[in-house]
PDB file of C-alpha atoms in Angstrom:
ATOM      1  CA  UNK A   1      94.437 149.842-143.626  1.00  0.00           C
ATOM      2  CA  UNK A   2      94.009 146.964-140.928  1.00  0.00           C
ATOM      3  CA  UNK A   3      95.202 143.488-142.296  1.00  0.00           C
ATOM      4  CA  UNK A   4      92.346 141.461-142.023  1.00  0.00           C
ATOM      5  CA  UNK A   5      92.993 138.197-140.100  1.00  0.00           C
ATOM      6  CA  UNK A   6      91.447 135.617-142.390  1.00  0.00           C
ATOM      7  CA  UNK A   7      92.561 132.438-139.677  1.00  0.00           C
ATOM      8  CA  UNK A   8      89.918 134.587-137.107  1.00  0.00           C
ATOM      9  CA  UNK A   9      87.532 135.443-139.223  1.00  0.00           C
ATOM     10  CA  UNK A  10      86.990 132.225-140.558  1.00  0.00           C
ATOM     11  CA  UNK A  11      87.002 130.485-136.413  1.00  0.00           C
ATOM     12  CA  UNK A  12      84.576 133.505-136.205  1.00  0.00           C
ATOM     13  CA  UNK A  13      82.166 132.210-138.740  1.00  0.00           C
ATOM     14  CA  UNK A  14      82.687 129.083-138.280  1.00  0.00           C
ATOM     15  CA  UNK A  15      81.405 129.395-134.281  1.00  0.00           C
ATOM     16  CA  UNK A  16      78.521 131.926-135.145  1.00  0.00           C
ATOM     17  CA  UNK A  17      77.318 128.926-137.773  1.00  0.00           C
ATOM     18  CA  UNK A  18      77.341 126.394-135.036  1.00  0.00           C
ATOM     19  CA  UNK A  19      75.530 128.573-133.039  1.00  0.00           C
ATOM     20  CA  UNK A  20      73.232 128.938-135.470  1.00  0.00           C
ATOM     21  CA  UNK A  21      72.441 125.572-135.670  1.00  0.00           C
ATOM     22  CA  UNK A  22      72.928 124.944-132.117  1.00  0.00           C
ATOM     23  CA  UNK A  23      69.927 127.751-131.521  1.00  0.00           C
ATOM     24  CA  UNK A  24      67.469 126.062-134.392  1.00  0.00           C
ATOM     25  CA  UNK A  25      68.081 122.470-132.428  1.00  0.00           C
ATOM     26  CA  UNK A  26      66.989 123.651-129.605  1.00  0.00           C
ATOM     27  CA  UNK A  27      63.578 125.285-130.721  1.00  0.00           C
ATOM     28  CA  UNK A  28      62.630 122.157-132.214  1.00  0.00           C
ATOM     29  CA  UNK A  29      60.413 120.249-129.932  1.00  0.00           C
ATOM     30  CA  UNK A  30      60.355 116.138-129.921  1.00  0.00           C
ATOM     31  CA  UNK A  31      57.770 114.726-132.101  1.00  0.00           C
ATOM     32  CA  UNK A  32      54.741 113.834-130.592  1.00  0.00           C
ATOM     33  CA  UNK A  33      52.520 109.838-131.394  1.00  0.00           C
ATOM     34  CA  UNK A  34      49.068 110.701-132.743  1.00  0.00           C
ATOM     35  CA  UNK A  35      47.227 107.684-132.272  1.00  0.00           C
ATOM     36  CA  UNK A  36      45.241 106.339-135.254  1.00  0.00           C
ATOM     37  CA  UNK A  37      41.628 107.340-135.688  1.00  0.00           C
ATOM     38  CA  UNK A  38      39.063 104.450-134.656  1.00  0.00           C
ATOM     39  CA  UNK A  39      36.907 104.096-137.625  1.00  0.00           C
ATOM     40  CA  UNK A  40      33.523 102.015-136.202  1.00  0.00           C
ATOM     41  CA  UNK A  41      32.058  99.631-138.760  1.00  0.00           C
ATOM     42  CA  UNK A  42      28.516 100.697-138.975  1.00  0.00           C
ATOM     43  CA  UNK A  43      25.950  98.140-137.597  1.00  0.00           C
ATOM     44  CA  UNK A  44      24.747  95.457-139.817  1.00  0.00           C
ATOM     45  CA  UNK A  45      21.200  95.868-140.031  1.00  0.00           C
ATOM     46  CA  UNK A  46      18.546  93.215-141.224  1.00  0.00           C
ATOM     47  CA  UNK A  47      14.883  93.418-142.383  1.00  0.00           C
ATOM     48  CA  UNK A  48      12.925  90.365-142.084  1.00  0.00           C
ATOM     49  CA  UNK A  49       9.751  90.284-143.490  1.00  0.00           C
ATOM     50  CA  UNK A  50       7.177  87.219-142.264  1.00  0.00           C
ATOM     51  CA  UNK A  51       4.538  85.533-144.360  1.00  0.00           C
ATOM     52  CA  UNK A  52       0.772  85.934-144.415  1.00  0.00           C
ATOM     53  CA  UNK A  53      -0.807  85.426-148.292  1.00  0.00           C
ATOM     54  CA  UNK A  54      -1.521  89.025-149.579  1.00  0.00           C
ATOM     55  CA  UNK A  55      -1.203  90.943-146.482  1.00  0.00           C
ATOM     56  CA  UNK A  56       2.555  90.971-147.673  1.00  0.00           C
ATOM     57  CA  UNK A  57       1.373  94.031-149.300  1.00  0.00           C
ATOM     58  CA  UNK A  58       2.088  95.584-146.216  1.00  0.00           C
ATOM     59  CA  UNK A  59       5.707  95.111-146.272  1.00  0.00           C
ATOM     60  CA  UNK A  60       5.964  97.509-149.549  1.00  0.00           C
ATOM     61  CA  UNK A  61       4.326 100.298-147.114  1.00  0.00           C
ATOM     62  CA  UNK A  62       7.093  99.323-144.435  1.00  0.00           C
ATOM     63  CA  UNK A  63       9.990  99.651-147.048  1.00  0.00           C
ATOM     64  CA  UNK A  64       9.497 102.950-148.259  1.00  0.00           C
ATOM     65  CA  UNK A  65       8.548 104.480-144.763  1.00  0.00           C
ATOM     66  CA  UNK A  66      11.703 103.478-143.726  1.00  0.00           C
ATOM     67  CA  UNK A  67      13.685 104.624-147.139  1.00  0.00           C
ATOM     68  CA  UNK A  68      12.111 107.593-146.005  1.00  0.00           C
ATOM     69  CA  UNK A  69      13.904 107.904-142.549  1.00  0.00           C
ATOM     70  CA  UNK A  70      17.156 106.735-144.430  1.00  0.00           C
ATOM     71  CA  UNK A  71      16.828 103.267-142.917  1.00  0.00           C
ATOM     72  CA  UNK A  72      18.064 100.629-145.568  1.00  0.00           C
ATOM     73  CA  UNK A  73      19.145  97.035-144.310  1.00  0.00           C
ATOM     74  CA  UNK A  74      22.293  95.202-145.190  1.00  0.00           C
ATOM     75  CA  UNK A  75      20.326  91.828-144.974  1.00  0.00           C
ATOM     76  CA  UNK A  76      16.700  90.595-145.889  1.00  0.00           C
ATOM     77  CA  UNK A  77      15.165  87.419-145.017  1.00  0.00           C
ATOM     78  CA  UNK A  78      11.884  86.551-146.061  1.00  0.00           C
ATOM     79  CA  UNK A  79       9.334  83.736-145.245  1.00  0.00           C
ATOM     80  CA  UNK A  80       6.316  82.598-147.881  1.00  0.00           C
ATOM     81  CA  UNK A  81       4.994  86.345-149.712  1.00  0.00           C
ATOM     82  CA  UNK A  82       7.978  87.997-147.847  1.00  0.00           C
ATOM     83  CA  UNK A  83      10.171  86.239-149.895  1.00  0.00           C
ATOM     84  CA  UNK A  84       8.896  87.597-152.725  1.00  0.00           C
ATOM     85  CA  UNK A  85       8.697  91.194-151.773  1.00  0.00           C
ATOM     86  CA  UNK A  86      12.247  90.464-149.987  1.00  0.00           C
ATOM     87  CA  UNK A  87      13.835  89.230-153.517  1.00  0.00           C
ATOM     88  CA  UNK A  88      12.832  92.107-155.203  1.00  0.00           C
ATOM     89  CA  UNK A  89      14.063  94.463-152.533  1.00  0.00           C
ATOM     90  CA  UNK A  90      17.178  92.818-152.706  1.00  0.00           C
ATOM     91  CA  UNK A  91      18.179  93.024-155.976  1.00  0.00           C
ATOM     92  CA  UNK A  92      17.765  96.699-156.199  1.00  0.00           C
ATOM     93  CA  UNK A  93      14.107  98.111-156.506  1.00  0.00           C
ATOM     94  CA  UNK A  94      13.320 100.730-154.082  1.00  0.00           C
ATOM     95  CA  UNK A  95      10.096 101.133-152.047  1.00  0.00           C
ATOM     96  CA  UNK A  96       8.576 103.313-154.486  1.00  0.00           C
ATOM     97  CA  UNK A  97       9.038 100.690-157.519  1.00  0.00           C
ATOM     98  CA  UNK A  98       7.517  98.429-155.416  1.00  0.00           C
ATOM     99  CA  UNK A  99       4.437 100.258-155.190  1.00  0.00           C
ATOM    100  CA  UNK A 100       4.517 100.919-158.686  1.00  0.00           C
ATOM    101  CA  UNK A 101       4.926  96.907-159.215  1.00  0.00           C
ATOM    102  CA  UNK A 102       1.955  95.965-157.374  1.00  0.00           C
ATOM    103  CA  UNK A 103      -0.473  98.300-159.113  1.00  0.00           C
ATOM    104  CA  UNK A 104      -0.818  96.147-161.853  1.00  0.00           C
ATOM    105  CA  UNK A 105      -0.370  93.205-160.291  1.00  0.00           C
ATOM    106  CA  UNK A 106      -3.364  90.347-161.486  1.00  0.00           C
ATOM    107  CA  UNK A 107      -3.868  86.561-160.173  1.00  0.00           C
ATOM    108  CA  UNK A 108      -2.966  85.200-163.273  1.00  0.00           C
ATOM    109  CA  UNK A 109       1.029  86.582-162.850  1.00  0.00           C
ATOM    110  CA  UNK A 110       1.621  84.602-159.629  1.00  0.00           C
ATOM    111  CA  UNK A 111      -1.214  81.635-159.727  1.00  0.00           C
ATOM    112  CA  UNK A 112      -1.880  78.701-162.266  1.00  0.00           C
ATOM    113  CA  UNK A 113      -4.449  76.542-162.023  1.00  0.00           C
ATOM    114  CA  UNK A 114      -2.950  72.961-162.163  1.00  0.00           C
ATOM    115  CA  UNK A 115      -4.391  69.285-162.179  1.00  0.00           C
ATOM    116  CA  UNK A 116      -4.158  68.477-158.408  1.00  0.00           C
ATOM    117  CA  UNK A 117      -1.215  67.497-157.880  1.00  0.00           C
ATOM    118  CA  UNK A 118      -0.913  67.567-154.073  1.00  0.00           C
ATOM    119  CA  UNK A 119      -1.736  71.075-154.402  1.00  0.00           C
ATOM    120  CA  UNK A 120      -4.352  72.571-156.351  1.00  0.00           C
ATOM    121  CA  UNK A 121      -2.171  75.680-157.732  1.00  0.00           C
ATOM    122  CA  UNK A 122       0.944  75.812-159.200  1.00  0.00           C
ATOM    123  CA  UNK A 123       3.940  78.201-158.275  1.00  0.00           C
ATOM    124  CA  UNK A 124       5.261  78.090-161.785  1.00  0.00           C
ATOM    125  CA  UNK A 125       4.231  81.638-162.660  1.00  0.00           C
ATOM    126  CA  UNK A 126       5.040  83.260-159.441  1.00  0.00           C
ATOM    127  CA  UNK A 127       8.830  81.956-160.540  1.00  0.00           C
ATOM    128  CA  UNK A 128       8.628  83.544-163.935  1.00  0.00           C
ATOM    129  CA  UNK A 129       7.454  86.633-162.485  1.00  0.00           C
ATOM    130  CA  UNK A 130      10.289  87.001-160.304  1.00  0.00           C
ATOM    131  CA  UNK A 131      13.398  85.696-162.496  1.00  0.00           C
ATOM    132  CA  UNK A 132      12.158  88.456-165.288  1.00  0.00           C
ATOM    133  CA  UNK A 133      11.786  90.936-162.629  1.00  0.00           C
ATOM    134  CA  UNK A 134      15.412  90.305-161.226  1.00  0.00           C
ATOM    135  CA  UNK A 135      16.888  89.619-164.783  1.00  0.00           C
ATOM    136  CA  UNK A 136      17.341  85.966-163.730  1.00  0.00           C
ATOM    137  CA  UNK A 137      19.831  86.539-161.040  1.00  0.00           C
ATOM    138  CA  UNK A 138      20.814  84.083-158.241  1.00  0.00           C
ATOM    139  CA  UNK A 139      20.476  84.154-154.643  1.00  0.00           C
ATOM    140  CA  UNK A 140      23.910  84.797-154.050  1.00  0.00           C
ATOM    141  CA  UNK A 141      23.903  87.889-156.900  1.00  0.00           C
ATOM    142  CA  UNK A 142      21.645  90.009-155.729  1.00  0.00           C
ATOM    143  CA  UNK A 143      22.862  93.396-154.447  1.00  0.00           C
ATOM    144  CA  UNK A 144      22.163  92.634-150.946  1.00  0.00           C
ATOM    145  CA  UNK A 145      22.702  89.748-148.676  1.00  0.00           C
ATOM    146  CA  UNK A 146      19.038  87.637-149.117  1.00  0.00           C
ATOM    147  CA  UNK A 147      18.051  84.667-147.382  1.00  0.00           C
ATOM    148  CA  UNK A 148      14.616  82.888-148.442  1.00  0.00           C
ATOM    149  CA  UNK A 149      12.774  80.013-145.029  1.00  0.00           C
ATOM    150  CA  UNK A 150      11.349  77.049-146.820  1.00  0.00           C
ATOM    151  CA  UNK A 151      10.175  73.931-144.917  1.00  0.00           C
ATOM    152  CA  UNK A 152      11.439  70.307-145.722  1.00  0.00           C
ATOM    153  CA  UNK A 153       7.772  68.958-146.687  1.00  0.00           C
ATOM    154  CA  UNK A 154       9.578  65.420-146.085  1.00  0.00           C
ATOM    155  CA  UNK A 155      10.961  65.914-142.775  1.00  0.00           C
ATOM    156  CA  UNK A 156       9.217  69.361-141.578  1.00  0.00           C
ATOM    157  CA  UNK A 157      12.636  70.687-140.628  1.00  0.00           C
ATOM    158  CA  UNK A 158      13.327  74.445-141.751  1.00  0.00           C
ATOM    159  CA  UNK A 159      15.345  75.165-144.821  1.00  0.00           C
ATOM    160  CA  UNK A 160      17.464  78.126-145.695  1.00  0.00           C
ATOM    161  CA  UNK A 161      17.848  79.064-149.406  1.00  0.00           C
ATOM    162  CA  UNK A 162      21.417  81.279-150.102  1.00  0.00           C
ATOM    163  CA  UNK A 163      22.254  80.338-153.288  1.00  0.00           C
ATOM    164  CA  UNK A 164      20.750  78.987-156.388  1.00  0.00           C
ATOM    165  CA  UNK A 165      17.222  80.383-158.644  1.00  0.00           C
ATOM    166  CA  UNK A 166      15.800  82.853-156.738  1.00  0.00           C
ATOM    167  CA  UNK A 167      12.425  82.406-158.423  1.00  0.00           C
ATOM    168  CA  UNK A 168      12.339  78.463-157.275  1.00  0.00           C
ATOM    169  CA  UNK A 169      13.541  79.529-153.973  1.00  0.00           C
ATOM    170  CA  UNK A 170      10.597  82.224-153.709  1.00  0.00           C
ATOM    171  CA  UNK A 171       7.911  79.996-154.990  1.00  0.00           C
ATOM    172  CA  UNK A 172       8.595  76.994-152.760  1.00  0.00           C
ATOM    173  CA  UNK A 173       8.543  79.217-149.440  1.00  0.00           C
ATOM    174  CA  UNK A 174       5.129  80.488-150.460  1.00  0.00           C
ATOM    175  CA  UNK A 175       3.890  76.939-151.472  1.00  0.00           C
ATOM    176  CA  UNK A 176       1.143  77.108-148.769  1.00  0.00           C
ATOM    177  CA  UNK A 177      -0.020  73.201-148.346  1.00  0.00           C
ATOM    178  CA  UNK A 178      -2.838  72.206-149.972  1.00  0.00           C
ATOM    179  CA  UNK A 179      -3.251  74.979-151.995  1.00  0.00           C
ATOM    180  CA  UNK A 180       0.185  75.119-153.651  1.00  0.00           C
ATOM    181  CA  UNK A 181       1.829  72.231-155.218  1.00  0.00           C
ATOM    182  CA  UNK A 182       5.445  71.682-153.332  1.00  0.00           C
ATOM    183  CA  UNK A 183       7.988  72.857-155.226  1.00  0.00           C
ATOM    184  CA  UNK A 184      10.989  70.084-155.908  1.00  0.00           C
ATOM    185  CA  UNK A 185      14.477  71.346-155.623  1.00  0.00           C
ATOM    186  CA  UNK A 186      17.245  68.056-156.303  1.00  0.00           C
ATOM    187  CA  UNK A 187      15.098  65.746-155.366  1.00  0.00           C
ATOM    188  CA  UNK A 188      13.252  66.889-152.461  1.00  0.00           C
ATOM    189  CA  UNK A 189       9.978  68.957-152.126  1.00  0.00           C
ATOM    190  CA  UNK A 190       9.329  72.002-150.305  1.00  0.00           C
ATOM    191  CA  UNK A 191       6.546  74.133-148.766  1.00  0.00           C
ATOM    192  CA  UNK A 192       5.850  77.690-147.365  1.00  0.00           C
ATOM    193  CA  UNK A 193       8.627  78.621-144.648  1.00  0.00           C
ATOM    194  CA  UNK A 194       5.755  79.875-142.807  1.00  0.00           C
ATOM    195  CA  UNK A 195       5.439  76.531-140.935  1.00  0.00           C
ATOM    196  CA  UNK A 196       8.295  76.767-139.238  1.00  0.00           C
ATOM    197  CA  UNK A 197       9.614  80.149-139.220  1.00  0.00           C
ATOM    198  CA  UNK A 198       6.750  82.780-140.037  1.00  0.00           C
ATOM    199  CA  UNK A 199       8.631  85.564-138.947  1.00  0.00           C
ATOM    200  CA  UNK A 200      12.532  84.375-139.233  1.00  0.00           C
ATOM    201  CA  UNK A 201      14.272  86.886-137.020  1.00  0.00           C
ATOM    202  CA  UNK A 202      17.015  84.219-135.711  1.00  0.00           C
ATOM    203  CA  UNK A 203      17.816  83.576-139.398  1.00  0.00           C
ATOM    204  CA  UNK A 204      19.327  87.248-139.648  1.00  0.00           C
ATOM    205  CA  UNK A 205      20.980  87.221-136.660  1.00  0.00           C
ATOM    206  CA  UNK A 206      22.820  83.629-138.277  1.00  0.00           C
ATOM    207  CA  UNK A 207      23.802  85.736-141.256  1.00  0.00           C
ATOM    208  CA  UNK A 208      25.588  88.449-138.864  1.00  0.00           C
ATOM    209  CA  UNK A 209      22.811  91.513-138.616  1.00  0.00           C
ATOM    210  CA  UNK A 210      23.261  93.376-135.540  1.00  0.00           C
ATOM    211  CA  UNK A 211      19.948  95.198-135.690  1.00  0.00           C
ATOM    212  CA  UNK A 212      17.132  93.351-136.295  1.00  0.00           C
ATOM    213  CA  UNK A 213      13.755  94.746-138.019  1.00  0.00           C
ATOM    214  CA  UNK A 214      11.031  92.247-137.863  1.00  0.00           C
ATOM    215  CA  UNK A 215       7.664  92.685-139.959  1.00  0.00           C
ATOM    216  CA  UNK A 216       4.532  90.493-138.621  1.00  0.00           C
ATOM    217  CA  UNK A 217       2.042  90.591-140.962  1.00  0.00           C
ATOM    218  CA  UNK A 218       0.182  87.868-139.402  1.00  0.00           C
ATOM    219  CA  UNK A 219      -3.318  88.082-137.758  1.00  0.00           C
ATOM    220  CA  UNK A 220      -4.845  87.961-134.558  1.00  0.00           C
ATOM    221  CA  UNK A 221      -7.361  84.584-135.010  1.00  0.00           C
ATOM    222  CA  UNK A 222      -9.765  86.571-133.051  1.00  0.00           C
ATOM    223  CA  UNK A 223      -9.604  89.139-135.773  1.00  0.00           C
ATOM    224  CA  UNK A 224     -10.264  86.225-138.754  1.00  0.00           C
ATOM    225  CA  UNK A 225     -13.306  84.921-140.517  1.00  0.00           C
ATOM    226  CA  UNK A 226     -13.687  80.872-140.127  1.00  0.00           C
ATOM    227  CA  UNK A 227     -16.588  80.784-142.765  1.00  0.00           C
ATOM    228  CA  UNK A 228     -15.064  79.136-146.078  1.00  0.00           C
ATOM    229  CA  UNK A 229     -12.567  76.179-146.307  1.00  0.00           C
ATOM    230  CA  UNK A 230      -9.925  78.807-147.520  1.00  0.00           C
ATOM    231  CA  UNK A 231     -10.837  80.867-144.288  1.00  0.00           C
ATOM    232  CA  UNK A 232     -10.250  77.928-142.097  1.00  0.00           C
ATOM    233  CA  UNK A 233      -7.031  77.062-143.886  1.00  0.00           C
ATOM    234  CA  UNK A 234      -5.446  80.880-143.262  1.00  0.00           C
ATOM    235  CA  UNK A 235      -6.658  80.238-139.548  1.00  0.00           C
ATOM    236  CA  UNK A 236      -4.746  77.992-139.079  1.00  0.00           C
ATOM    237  CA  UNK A 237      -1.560  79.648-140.164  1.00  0.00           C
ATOM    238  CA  UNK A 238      -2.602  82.409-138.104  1.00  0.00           C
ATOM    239  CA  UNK A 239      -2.816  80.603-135.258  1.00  0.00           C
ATOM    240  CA  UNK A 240       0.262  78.504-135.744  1.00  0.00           C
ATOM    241  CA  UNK A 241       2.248  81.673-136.615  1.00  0.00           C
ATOM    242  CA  UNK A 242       0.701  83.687-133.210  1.00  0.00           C
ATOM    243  CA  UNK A 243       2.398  80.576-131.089  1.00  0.00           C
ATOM    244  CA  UNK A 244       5.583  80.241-132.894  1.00  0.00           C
ATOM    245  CA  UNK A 245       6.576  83.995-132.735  1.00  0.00           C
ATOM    246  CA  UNK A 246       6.483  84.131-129.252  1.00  0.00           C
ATOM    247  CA  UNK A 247       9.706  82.283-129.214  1.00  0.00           C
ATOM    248  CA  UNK A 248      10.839  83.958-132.775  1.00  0.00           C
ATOM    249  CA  UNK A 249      10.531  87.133-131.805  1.00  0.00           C
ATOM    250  CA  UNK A 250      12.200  87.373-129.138  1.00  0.00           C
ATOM    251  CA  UNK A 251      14.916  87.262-131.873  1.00  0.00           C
ATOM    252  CA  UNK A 252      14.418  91.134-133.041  1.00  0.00           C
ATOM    253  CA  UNK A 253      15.245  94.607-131.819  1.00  0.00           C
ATOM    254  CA  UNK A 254      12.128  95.838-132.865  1.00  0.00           C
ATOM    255  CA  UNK A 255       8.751  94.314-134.478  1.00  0.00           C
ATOM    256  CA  UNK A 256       6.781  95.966-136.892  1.00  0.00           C
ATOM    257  CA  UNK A 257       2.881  95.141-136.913  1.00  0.00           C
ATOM    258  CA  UNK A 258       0.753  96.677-139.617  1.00  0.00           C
ATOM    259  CA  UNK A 259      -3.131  96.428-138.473  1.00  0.00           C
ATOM    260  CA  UNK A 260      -4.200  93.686-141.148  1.00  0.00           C
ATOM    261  CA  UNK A 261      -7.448  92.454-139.689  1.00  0.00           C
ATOM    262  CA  UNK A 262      -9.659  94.280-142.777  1.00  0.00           C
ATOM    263  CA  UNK A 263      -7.245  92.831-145.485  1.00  0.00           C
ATOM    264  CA  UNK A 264      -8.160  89.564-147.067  1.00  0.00           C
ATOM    265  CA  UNK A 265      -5.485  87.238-147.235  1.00  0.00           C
ATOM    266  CA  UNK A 266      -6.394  86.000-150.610  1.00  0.00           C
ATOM    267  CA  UNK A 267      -7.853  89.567-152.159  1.00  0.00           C
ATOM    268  CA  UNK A 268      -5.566  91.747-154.223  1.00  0.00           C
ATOM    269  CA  UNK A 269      -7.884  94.326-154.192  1.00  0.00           C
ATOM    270  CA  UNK A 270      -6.787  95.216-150.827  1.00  0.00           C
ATOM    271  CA  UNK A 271      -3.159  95.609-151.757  1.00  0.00           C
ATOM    272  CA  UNK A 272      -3.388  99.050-151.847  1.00  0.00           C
ATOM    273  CA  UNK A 273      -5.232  99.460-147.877  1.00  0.00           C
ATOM    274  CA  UNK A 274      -1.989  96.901-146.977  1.00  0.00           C
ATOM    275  CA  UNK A 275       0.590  99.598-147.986  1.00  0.00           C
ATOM    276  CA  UNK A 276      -0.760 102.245-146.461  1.00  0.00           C
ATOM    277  CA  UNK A 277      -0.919  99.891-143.102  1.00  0.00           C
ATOM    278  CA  UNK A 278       2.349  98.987-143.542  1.00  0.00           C
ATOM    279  CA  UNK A 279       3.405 103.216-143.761  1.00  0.00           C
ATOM    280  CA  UNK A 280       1.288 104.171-140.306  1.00  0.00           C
ATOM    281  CA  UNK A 281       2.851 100.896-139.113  1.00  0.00           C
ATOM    282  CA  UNK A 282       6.629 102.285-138.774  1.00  0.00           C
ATOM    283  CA  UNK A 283       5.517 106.186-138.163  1.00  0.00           C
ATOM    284  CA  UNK A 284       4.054 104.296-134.703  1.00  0.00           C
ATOM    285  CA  UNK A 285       7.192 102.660-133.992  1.00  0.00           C
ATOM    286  CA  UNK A 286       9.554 105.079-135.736  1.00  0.00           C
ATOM    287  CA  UNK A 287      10.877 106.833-132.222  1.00  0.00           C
ATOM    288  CA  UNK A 288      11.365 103.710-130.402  1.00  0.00           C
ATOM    289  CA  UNK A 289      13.264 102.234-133.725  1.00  0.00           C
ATOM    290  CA  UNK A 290      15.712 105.458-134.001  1.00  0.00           C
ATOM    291  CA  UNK A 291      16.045 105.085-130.234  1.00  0.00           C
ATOM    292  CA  UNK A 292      17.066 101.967-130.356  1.00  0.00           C
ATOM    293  CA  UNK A 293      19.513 102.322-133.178  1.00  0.00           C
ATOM    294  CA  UNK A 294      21.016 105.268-132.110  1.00  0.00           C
ATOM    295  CA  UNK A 295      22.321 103.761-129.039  1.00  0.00           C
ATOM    296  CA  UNK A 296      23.299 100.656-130.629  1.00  0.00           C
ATOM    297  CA  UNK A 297      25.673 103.354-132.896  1.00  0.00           C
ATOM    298  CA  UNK A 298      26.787 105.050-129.634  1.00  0.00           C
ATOM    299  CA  UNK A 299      28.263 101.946-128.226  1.00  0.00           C
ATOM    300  CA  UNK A 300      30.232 100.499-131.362  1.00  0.00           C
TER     301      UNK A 300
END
């Protein structure tokens, strides 16, 4: 038998080992950066829905035509009734509650007669309704960023409500003059935004919206009746609001306008003709508005 020569076998081993390892080093290749996946922060998008008495109507029809196409702002902003559909949008109802809302909706919920009191109305009920309807929460608590346009009745200079009583906020931006007593918040009194911002499209481009939605619910004044003092009053506002949005405007990425000319501005009865209006309103628009937001997505 051979005498095994343990010194060799061990160098043996020892160099087949290192080869070994020397062969496994080499298959493994360097490791390679992998650069970070860019997450882009979906667009901020804002609906802003004007003023124009019960008309506003229209803006339920808007919301749930756009629920529909999975289009659901970030931000609201409302002027004078589109504060109050706004408010309720914001803290949580969908388009469909909405409707349901409205069917049983009567006078005597949002107007109270008053003793004249530079107004002839007061907006004490239209607060109620809302606070109850909202469960009393503030501006700054509702689920989704809200901003309500009142005007300064003092100095005439546009006011921004973002925190505080929602229902006070509402009531003073509908507080149409003359008809509406001004509502006083610390001191100072307040009427409908409408005056100064019927439409407030630069207001949700202040609170950071990318995309803006705009809803004009206001008339043509070649469309309106100038029969009644009450006719003459909303023809006013329509005419006022038709010179101011051509600068306001400007402020959107699109502009939704329901055909209001057959709704009454003071006639509940037609609240039902204003949804529909405000539906056809966004299936007219709807390819330009996907369009448009598609390509803003593209370039984030």
């Amino acid at each position: 038998m051979r005498r095994i020569n343990f010194q060799r076998l061990i160098l043996a081993l020892a160099l087949t080992a290192g080869g070994l390892q020397l062969s496994a080093c080499s298959t493994v290749s360097e490791p390679k950066s992998v650069a970070p996946a860019v997450v882009r922060a979906a667009p901020k998008i804002a609906l802003v829905l004007g003023g124009g008495g019960t008309r506003g109507f229209a803006h339920v029809g808007v919301i749930k035509a756009l629920e529909a196409q999975g289009i659901v702002p970030d931000i609201i902003v409302g002027t004078s009734v589109g504060s109050a559909i706004g408010a309720l949008y914001a803290a949580g109802y969908n388009g469909f509650q909405l409707q349901e809302m409205s069917i049983p909706m009567k006078e005597e919920r949002v107007v109270d007669w008053s003793w004249p009191n530079r107004g002839l109305f007061t907006g004490k009920p239209l607060q109620t309704y809302i606070n109850q309807s909202i469960k009393q929460v503030p501006l700054e608590k509702l689920r989704r960023t809200f901003a309500v346009v009142a005007t300064d009745l003092a100095t005439g200079e546009k006011v921004v409500f973002r925190t505080g009583n929602t229902g006070v906020a509402v009531s003073a931006s509908c507080a149409v003059p003359g008809v509406f007593q001004p509502v006083v918040i610390n001191g100072r009194s307040y009427v409908d935004g409408g005056l100064v911002r019927p439409v407030p499209a630069a207001e949700a481009r202040a609170l950071g919206a990318d995309f803006v939605i705009a809803v004009n619910i206001s008339n043509q004044p070649q469309n309106n009746k100038t029969e009644s003092t009450v006719d003459v009053l909303m023809q006013t506002f329509d005419i006022m609001s038709q010179t101011i949005n051509r600068y306001e405007l400007v402020n959107a990425d699109v502009v939704i306008r329901p055909v209001t000319r057959n709704i009454a501005q003071g006639n509940l009865d037609d609240r039902h003709l204003a949804i529909l209006e405000g539906e056809k309103a966004v299936a007219v628009i709807l390819p330009e508005l996907k369009a448009r937001l598609d390509r803003l997505r593209r370039e984030r």
